[in-house]
mmCIF file of C-alpha atoms in Angstrom:
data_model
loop_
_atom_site.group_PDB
_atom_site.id
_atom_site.type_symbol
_atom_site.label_atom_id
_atom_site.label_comp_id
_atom_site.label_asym_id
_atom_site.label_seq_id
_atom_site.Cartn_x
_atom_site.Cartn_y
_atom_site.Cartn_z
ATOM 1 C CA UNK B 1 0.000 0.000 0.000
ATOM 2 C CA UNK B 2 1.393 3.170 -0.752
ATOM 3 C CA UNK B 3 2.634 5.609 2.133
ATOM 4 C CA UNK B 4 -0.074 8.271 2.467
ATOM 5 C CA UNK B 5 0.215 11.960 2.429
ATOM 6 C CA UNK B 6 -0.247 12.536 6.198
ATOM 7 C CA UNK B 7 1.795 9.625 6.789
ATOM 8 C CA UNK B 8 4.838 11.302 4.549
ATOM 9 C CA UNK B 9 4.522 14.538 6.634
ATOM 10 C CA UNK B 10 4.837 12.436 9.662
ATOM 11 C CA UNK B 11 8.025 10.795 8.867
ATOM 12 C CA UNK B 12 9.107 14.410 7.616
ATOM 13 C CA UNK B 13 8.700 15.429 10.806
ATOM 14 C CA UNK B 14 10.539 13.138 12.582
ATOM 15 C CA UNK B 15 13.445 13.707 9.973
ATOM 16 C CA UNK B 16 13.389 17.467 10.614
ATOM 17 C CA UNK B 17 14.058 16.729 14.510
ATOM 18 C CA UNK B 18 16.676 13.970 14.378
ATOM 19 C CA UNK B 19 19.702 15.489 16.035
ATOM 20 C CA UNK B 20 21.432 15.979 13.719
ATOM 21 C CA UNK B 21 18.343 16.935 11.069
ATOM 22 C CA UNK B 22 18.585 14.119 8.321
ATOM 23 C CA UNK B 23 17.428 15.658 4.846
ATOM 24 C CA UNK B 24 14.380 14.136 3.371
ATOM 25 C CA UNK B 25 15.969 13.139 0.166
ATOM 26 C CA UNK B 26 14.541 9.521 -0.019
ATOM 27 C CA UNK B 27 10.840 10.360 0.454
ATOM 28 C CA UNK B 28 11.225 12.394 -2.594
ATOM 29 C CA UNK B 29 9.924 11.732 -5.882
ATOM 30 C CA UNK B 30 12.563 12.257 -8.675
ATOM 31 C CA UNK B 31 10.797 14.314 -10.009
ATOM 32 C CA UNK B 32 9.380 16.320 -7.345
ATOM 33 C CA UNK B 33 8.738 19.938 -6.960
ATOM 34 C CA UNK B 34 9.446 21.721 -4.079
ATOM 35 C CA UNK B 35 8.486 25.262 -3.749
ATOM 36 C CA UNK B 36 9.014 27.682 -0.993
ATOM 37 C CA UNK B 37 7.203 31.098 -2.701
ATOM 38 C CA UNK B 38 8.525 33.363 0.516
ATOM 39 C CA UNK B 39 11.475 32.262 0.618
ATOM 40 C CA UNK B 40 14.065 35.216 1.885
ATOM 41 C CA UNK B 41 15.522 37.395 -1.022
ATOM 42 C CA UNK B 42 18.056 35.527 -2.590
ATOM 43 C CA UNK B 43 16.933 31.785 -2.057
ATOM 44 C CA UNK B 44 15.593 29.714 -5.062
ATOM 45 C CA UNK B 45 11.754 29.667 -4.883
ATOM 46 C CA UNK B 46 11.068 26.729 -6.711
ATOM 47 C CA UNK B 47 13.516 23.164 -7.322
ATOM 48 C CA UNK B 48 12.489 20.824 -9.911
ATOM 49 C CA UNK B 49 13.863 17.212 -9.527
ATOM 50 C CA UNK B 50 14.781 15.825 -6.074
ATOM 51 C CA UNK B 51 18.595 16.200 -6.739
ATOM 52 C CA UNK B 52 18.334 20.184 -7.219
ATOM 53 C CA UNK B 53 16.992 20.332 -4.752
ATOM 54 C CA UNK B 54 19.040 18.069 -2.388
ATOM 55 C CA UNK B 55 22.343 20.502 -3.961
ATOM 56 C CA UNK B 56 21.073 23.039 -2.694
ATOM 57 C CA UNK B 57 19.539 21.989 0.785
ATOM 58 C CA UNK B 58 22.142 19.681 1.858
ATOM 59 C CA UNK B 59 24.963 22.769 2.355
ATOM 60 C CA UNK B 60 22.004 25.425 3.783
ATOM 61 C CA UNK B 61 21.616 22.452 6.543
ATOM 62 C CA UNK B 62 24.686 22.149 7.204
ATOM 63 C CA UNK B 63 24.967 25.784 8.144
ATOM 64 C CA UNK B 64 22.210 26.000 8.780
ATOM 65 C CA UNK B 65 22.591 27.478 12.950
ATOM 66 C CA UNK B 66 19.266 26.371 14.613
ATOM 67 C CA UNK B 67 18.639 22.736 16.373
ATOM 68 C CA UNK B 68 15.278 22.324 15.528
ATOM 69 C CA UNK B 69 13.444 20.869 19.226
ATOM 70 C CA UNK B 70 9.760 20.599 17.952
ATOM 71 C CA UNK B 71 7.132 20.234 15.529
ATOM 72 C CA UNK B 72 3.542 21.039 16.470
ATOM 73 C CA UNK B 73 0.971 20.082 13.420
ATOM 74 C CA UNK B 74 -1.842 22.548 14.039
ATOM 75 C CA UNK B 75 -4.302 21.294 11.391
ATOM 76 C CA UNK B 76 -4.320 18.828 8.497
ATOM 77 C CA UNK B 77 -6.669 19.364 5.902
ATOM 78 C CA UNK B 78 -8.022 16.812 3.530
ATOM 79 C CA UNK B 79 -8.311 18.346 -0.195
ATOM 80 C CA UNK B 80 -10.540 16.974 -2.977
ATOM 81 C CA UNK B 81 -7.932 14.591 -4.113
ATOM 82 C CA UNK B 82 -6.807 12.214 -1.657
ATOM 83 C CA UNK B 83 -3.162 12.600 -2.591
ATOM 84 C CA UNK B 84 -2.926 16.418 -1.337
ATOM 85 C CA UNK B 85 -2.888 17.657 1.863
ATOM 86 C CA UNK B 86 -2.581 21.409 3.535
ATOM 87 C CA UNK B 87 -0.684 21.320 6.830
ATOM 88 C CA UNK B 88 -0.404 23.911 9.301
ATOM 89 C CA UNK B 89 2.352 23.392 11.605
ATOM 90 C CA UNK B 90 5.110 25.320 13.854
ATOM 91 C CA UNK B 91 8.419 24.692 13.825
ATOM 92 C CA UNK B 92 10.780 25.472 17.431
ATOM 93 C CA UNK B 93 14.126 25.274 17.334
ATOM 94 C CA UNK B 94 17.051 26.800 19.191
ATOM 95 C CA UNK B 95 19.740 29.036 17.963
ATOM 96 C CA UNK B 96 23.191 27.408 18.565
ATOM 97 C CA UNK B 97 24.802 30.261 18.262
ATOM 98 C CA UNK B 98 22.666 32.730 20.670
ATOM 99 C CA UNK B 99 21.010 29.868 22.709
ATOM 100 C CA UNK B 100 17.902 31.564 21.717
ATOM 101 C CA UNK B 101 14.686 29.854 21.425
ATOM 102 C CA UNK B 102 11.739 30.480 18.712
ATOM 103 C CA UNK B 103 8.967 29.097 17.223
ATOM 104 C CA UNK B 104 7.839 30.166 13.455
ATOM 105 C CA UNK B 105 4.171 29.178 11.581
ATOM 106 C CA UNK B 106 4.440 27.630 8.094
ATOM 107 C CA UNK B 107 1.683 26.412 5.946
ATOM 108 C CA UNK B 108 2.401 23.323 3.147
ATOM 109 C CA UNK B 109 0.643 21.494 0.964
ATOM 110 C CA UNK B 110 1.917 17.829 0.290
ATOM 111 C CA UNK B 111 1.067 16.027 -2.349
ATOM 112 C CA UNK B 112 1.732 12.212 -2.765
ATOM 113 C CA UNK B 113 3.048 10.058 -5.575
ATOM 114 C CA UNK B 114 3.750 5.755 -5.385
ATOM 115 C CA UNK B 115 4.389 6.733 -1.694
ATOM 116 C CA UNK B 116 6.967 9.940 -1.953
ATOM 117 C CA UNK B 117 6.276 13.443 -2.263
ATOM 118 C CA UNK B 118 5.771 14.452 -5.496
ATOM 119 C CA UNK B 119 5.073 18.298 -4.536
ATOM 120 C CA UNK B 120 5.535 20.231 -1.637
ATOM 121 C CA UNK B 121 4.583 23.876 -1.339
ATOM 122 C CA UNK B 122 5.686 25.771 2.071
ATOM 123 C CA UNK B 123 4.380 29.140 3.179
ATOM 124 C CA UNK B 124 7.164 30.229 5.435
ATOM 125 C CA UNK B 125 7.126 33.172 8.414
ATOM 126 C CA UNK B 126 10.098 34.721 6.700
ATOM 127 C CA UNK B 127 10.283 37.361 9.346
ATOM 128 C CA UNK B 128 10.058 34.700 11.919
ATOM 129 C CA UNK B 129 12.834 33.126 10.822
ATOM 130 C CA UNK B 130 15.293 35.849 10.264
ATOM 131 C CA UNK B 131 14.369 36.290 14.159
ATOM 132 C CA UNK B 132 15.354 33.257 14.921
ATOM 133 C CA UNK B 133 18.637 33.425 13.673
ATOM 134 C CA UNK B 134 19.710 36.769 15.036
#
């Protein structure tokens, strides 16, 4: 049976707070699309193909300066096809820099393909996150 959307944001999740973060690279579609539209000024907006994306993620994680100690999902939302989802959710992580603590809201959609993400779409607190890592 293939892994459902709001089980794929699930094992996301855990990914995201493994000490040290693992990337998400194998519950990826080839092909997928991952778009971040508010991305902070100078950041890609949009990858197409897991390995673009994993290029450019896998350096920004590694310095990358905030331990990330929680994931709260604050909704999931069933669309009209059964292979998308909208997520609200809040990450809180701590600045290893600063010791500082802070929580930012992001929005997603996920959509699902033979088990992997095939799209994701994340609505990012920009200002949030330039916050956290001052």
């Amino acid at each position: 049976m293939p892994t459902a959307p709001r089980e794929l944001f699930r094992q996301m999740q855990q990914r995201w707070l493994d000490h040290p973060a693992s990337l998400i690279g194998d519950l990826l579609t080839d092909d997928a699309v991952i778009e971040t539209p508010f991305a902070p000024p100078g950041h890609p907006t949009r990858f197409e193909g897991r390995q673009r994306f994993l290029d450019f993620a896998e350096p920004q994680r590694a310095a990358f300066p905030v331990r990330l100690d929680a994931c709260r999902t604050i909704a999931v939302h069933d669309t009209h096809d059964p292979n998308t989802i909208v997520v609200e959710y809040e990450l809180t992580g701590t600045n290893t820099r600063t010791a500082k603590q802070s929580t930012a809201a992001f929005i997603a959609v996920l959509t699902a393909r033979d088990g992997k993400v095939a799209r994701w779409r994340e609505y990012q607190n920009t200002l949030a996150l330039m916050h956290a890592l001052t």
